[in-house]
Each structure stands twice: as C-alpha cells, then as structure tokens.
Short mmCIF file of C-alpha atoms and ligand atoms in Angstrom, two decimals:
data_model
loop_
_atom_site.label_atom_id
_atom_site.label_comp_id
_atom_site.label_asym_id
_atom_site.label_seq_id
_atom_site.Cartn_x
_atom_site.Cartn_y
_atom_site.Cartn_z
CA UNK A 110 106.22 117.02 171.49
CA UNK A 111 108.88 114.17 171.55
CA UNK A 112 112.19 114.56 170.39
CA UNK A 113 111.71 112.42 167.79
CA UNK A 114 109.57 112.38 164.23
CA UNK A 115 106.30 111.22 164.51
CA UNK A 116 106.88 107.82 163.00
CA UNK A 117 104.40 104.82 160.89
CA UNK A 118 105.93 101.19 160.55
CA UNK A 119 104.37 98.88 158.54
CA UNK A 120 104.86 95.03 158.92
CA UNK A 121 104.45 92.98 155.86
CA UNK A 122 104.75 89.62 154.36
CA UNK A 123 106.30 89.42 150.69
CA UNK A 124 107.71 92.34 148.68
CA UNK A 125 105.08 94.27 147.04
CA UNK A 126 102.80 93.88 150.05
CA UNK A 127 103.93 97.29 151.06
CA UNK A 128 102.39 98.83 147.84
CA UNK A 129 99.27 96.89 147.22
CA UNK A 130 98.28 96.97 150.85
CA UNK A 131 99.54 100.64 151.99
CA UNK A 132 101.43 102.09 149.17
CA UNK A 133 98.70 104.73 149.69
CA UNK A 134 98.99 105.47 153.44
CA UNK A 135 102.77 105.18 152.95
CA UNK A 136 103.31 108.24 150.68
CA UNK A 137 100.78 110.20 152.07
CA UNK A 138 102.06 109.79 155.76
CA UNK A 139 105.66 110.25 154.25
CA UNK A 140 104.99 113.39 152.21
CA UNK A 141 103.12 115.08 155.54
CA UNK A 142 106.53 114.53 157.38
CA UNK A 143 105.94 111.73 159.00
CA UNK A 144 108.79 109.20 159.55
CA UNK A 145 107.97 105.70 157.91
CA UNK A 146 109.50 102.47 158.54
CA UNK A 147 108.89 99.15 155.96
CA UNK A 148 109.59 95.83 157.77
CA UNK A 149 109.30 93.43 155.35
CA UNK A 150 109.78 89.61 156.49
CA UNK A 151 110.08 87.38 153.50
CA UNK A 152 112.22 87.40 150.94
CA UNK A 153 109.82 86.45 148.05
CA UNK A 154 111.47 83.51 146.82
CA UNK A 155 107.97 81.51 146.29
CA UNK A 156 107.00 84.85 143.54
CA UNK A 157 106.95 84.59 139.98
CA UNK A 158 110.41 84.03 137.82
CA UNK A 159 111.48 85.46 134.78
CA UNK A 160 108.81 85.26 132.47
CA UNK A 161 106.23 84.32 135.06
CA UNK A 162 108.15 80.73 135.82
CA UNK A 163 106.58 79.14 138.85
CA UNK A 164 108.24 78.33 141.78
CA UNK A 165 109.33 74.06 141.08
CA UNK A 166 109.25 75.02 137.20
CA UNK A 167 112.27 74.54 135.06
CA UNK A 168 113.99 77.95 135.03
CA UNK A 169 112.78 79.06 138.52
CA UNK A 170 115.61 79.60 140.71
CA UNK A 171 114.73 81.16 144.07
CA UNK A 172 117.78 82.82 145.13
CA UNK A 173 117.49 84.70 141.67
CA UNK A 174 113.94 85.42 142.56
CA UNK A 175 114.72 87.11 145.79
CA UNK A 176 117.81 88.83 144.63
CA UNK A 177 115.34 90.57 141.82
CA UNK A 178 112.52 91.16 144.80
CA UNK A 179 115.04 92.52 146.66
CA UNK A 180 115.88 95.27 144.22
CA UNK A 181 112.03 95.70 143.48
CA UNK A 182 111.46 96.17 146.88
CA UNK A 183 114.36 99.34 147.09
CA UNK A 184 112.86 100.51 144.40
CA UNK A 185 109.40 100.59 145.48
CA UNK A 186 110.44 102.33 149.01
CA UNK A 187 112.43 105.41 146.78
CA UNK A 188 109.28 105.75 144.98
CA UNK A 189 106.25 105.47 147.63
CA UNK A 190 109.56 107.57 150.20
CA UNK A 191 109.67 104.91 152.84
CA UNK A 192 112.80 106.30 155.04
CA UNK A 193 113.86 102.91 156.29
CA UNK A 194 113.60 99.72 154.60
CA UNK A 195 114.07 96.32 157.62
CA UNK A 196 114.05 93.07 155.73
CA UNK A 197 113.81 90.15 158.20
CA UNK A 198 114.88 87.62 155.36
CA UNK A 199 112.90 84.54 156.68
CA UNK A 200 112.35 82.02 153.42
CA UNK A 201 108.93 82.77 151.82
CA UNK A 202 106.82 80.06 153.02
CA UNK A 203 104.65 79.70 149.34
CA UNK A 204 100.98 79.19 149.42
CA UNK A 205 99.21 76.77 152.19
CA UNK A 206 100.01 73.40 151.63
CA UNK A 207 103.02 74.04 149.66
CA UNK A 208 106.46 71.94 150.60
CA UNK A 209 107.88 75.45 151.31
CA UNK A 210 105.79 75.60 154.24
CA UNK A 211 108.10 73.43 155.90
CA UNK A 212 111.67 73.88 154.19
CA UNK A 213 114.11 75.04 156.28
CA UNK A 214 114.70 78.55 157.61
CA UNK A 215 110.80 79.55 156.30
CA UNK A 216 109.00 81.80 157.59
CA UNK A 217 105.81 80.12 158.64
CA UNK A 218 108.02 77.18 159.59
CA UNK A 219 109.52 79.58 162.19
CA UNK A 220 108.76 79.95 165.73
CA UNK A 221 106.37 82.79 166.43
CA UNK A 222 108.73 84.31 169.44
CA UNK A 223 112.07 84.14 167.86
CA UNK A 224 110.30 86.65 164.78
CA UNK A 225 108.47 88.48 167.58
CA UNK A 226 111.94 88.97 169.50
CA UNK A 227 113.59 90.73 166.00
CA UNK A 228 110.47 92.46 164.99
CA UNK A 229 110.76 93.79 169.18
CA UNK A 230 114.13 94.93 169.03
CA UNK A 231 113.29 97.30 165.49
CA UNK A 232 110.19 98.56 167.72
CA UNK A 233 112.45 99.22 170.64
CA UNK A 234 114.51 101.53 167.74
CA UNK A 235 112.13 103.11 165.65
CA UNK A 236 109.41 103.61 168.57
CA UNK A 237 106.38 103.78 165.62
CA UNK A 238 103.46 105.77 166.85
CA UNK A 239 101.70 103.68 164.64
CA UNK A 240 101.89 100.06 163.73
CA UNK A 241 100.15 98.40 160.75
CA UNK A 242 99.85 94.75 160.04
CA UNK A 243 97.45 91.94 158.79
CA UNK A 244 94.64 90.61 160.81
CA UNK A 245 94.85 87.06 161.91
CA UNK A 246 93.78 85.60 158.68
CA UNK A 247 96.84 87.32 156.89
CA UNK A 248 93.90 89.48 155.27
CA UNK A 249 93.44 85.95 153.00
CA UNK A 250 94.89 83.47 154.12
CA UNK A 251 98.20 83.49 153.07
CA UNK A 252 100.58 81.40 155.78
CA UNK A 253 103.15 84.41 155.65
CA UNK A 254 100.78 87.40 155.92
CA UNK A 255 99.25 85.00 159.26
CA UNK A 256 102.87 84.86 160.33
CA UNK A 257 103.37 88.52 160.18
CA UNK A 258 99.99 88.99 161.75
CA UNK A 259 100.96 87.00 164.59
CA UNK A 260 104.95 88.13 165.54
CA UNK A 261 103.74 91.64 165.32
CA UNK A 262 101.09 91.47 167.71
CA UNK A 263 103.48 89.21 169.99
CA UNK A 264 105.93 91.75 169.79
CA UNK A 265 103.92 94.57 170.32
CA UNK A 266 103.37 92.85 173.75
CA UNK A 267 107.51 92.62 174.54
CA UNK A 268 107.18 96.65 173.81
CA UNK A 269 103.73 97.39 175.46
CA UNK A 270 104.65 101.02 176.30
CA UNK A 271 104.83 101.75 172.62
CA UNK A 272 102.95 102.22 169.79
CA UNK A 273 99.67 104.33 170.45
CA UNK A 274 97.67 103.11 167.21
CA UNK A 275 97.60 99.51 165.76
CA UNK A 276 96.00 98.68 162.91
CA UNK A 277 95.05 95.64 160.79
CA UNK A 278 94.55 96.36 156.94
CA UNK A 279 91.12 95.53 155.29
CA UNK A 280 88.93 95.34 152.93
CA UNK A 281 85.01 96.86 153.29
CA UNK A 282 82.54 94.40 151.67
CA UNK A 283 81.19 97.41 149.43
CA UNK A 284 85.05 98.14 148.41
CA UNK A 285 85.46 94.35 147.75
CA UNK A 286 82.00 94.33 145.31
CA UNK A 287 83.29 96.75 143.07
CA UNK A 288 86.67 95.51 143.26
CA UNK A 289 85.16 91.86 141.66
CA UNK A 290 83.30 94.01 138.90
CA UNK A 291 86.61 95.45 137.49
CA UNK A 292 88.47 92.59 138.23
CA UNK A 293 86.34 91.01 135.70
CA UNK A 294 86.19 94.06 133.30
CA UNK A 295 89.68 93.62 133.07
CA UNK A 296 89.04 89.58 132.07
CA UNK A 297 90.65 88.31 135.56
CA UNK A 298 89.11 85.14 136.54
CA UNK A 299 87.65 86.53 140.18
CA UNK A 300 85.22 84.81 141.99
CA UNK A 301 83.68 87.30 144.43
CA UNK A 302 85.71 86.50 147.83
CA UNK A 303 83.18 86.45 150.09
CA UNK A 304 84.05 83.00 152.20
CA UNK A 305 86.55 80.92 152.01
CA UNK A 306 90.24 82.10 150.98
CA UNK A 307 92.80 79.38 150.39
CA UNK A 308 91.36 76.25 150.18
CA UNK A 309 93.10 75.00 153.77
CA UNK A 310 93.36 77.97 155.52
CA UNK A 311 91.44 76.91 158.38
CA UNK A 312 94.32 74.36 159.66
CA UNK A 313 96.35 77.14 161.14
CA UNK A 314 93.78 79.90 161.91
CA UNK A 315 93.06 77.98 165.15
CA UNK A 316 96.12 77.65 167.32
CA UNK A 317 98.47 80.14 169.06
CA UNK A 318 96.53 83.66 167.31
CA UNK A 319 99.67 85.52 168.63
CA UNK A 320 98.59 86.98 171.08
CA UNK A 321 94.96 88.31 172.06
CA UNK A 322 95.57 91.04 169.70
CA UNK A 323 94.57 94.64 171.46
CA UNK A 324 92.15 95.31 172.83
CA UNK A 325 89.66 93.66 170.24
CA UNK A 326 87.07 95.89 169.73
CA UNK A 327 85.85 95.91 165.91
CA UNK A 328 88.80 93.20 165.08
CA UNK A 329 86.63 90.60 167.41
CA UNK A 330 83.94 90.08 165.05
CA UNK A 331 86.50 87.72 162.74
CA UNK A 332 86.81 85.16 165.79
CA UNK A 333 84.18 82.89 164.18
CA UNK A 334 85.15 79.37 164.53
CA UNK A 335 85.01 78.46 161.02
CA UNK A 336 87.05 80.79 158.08
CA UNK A 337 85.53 84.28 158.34
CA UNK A 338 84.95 86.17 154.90
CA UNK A 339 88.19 88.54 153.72
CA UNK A 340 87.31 92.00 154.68
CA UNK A 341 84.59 93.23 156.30
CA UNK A 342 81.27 94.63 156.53
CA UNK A 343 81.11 98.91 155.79
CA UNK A 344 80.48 99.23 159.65
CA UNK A 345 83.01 97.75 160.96
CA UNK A 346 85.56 99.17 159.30
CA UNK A 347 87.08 101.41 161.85
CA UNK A 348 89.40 104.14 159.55
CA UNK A 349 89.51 105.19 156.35
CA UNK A 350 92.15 106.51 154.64
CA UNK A 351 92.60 108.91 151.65
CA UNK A 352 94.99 108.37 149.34
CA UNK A 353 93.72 108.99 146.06
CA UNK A 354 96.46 111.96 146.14
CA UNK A 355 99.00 109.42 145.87
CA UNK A 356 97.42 106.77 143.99
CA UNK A 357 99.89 107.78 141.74
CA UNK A 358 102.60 106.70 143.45
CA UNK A 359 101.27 103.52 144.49
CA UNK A 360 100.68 102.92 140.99
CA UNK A 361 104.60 103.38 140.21
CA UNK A 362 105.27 101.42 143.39
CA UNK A 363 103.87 98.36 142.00
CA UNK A 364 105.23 98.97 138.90
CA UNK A 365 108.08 98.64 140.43
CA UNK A 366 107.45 94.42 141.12
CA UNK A 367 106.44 94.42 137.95
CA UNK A 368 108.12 90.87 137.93
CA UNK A 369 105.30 89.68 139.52
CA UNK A 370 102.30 88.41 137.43
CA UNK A 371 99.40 88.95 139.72
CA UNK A 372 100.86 93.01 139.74
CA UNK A 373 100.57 93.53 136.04
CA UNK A 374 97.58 92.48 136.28
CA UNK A 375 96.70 95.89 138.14
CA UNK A 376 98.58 97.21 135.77
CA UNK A 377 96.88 96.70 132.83
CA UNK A 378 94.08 99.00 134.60
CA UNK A 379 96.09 102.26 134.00
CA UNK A 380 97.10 104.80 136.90
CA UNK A 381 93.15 106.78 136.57
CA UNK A 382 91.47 103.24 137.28
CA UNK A 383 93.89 102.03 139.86
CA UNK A 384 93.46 105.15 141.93
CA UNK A 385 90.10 105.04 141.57
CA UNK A 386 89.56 101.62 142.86
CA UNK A 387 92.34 101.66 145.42
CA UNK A 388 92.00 105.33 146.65
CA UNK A 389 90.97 104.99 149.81
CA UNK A 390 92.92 102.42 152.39
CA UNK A 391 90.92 101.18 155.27
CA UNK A 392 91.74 99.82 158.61
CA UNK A 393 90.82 97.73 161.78
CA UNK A 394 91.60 99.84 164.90
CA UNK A 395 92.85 97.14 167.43
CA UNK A 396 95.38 99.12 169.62
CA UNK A 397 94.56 102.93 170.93
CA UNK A 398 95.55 105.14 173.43
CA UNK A 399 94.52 108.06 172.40
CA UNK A 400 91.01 108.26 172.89
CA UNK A 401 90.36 109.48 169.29
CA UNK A 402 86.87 109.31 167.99
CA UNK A 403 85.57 106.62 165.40
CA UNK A 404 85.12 106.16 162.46
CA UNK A 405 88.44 108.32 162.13
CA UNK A 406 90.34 109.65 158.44
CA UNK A 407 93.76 109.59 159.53
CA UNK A 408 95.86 107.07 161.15
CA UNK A 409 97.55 109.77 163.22
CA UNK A 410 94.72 111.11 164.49
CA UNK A 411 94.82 111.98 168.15
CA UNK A 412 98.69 112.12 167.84
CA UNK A 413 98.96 115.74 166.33
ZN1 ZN B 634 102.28 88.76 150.35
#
C-alpha cells in the first residue's frame, strides 16, 4: 500500500505509562511488523526515589529521579521493541493539587497548543495509522495523563489528514471488578474505583477538553457534568485487544521501572497472574476512517 510501514504511536504521560497501559498492544503490534512510535511527555521527576523517597522528602532529588526514569524508560522500549522512543521532557506536574502543578516549565502548567504544536510536528513525521492516548479524564485523573489527553487530540486536529484510528485506553467495569479482588489478594489497600478518582479532579475536567475529541461516538458517554467513573461499562468498550501472548513482555517492561513503588506492586503478582489479569487491552474508538465493524480485536483492523 504506502511506501511506508504501517505505523502505531502511543502518547503517554510518565515513564512506565507505556507498559502498564499498552505494553501489551505495543509488542504485539511490534512483533507483527508494525512500526511503533512511544511519545512520552514527562519526565517523571514527581515518581518515587531511591528507596521509595517521596517527591519533597529528604533524599529525593528530581533531576536524579528523571535521569533514572529516563534509563527505565530505554529500557522498557528494547524490551516491549518500541522502534522510536520521543520524549517531550515537560516537568512532571505531580498529583492534583500538588505545588508541581504550577512550577515552572510543568507539564500541566503548560499551554495546551504549544504541546499540541510539538506533538504535531512528530505526527507530521511518523504519519501513525493509529494514535493512542488517554481519555479526557487522563483515564484517572491524573493532571498529566489529562494533559496528554488534551495536546493529542489538539494536535490530531493541526494534522487532520492523518491518523485513520484513534483510540483512548480503558478500563471495562467487569475488568476493573476483578482487578479490585486481586488487588486485595495481593494485600493492596484498593477501594473499588468506581466514582471519584483524585480527590479534586473535577477542577480541570471542565474547561478547554482539547478539542471535541473525534467524532465522539462511544467516548461521549463520559461527558457527565460531574466526575464520571474510571473505565467503563462492558458495552461500551469499543476494541479489545489480545495480548496475553506478550504479557510476558509487559511483565519485563515494568520490571524495567522497577524504581517505582506502585510497579512492584504488580510485581509481586508473578508474570502467570499479571498476564492473566492484564491480558487483554481495551479501547475507546474515537477517530475512524475506515469503516471497520465494532466491537473490533485489532487496532489495525480495516488497515490491512
Ligand atoms: Zn502516568
């Protein structure tokens, strides 16, 4: 067809996004021969320091932090085979309400068309078939994963001739119930996460969405005015993915932040479990123009 591979990009937050969220569809689209392209926009330096030191703890130094994400982050591309790795190297913004909303150079902190305009010109380059990002609640409410949410979709606009598929990553409800039940098997402290996220998330969900994000369809049903639920129901889920060939490799892929507490958490689960519970990914079709029927397997499909 084109003269040029076939070719994913996925947009995400923080490093280690890329594996929890689509380690799976990564090395699966990569071993089929597809081209795949990791933007990732943060640098991390609001994660965990040595020894699981908080960010404004003695002993957390963020430059440190990011250096280490950095090399976590190279890592985890070799092992889930990302071909090309685009940091965008905005400051991680930290939870909501956190003073590193607002520091200087952070991401959320950052105006929605200048990230749009970079994320754009990497578009322009790559020409992704397929584009994956969060939905407008950053999946949970995390004021980078909203960010990334929002310059994607605006720069998806600047490039409207490309990209046939978008999609926004989520979470079924039935995927999210069994998700709680070994969350607490393994002794996490896991409320089940149907409402609210973080506790102020609503502030921002309001203005300036980013665009009107596709053409809707499925993705419209989160437009409630207060804080929708993460995920969402079985039915609305649009395309699911299986990965549970290469659950394996996702595993390694977070193994590979293993400097980051919330990760070894998953850890602790073993590779069998992890794949188990995190074998299939699943997706909000927002962007098509391919015509291809739902509820669809494959994020290519209709494009080969
Ligand atoms: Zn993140």
């Amino acid at each position: 067809m084109a003269d040029r591979p076939l070719t994913l990009m996925a947009v995400h937050a923080h490093p280690d996004d890329e594996a929890t969220g689509t380690g799976g569809v990564l090395a699966r689209y990569a071993a089929e021969g597809i081209r795949t392209v990791l933007v990732t926009c943060t640098d991390g330096a609001c994660g965990d320091g040595p020894g699981g030191v908080k960010p404004g703890e003695d002993g957390h130094d963020p430059q440190a932090v990011a250096a280490l994400r950095r090399k976590e982050l190279e890592a985890s591309c070799r092992v889930l085979g990302v071909d090309h790795l685009e940091t965008l190297d905005y400051g991680d913004s930290g939870m909501m309400g956190w003073p590193a909303n607002d520091a200087p150079g952070s991401f959320w902190g950052s105006p929605v068309a200048e990230g749009a305009a970079r994320l754009a010109e990497l578009i322009r380059h790559y020409r992704p078939d397929v584009v994956v990002t969060y939905d407008e609640n950053g999946f949970y409410g995390h004021p980078d994963h909203i960010q990334a949410h929002r310059i994607t979709m605006a720069a998806l606009d600047l490039a409207p001739d490309l990209a046939s598929k978008v999609y926004w990553t989520t979470a079924p409800h039935s995927a999210m119930k069994r998700f709680g039940e070994v969350m607490r098997e393994f002794g996490a402290d896991w409320d089940e996460p149907a409402g609210a996220s973080e506790p102020d998330g609503e502030a921002d969900g309001s203005g300036g969405t980013g665009g009107a994000d596709g053409t809707g369809g499925a993705g419209s049903a989160v437009e409630a005015p207060e804080l929708p639920p993460i995920g969402l129901p079985d039915e609305e889920v649009t395309t699911w993915v299986d990965t549970s060939a290469y659950g394996g490799q996702k595993y390694d892929a977070l193994a590979a932040h293993a400097s980051q507490g919330e990760n070894i958490f998953f850890l602790r689960m073993g590779k069998e479990r992890f794949t188990e519970l995190m074998g299939i990914e699943t997706f909000v079709r927002v962007r098509d123009t391919t015509g291809a029927p739902l509820p669809e397997q494959d994020l290519f499909a209709g494009l080969r």
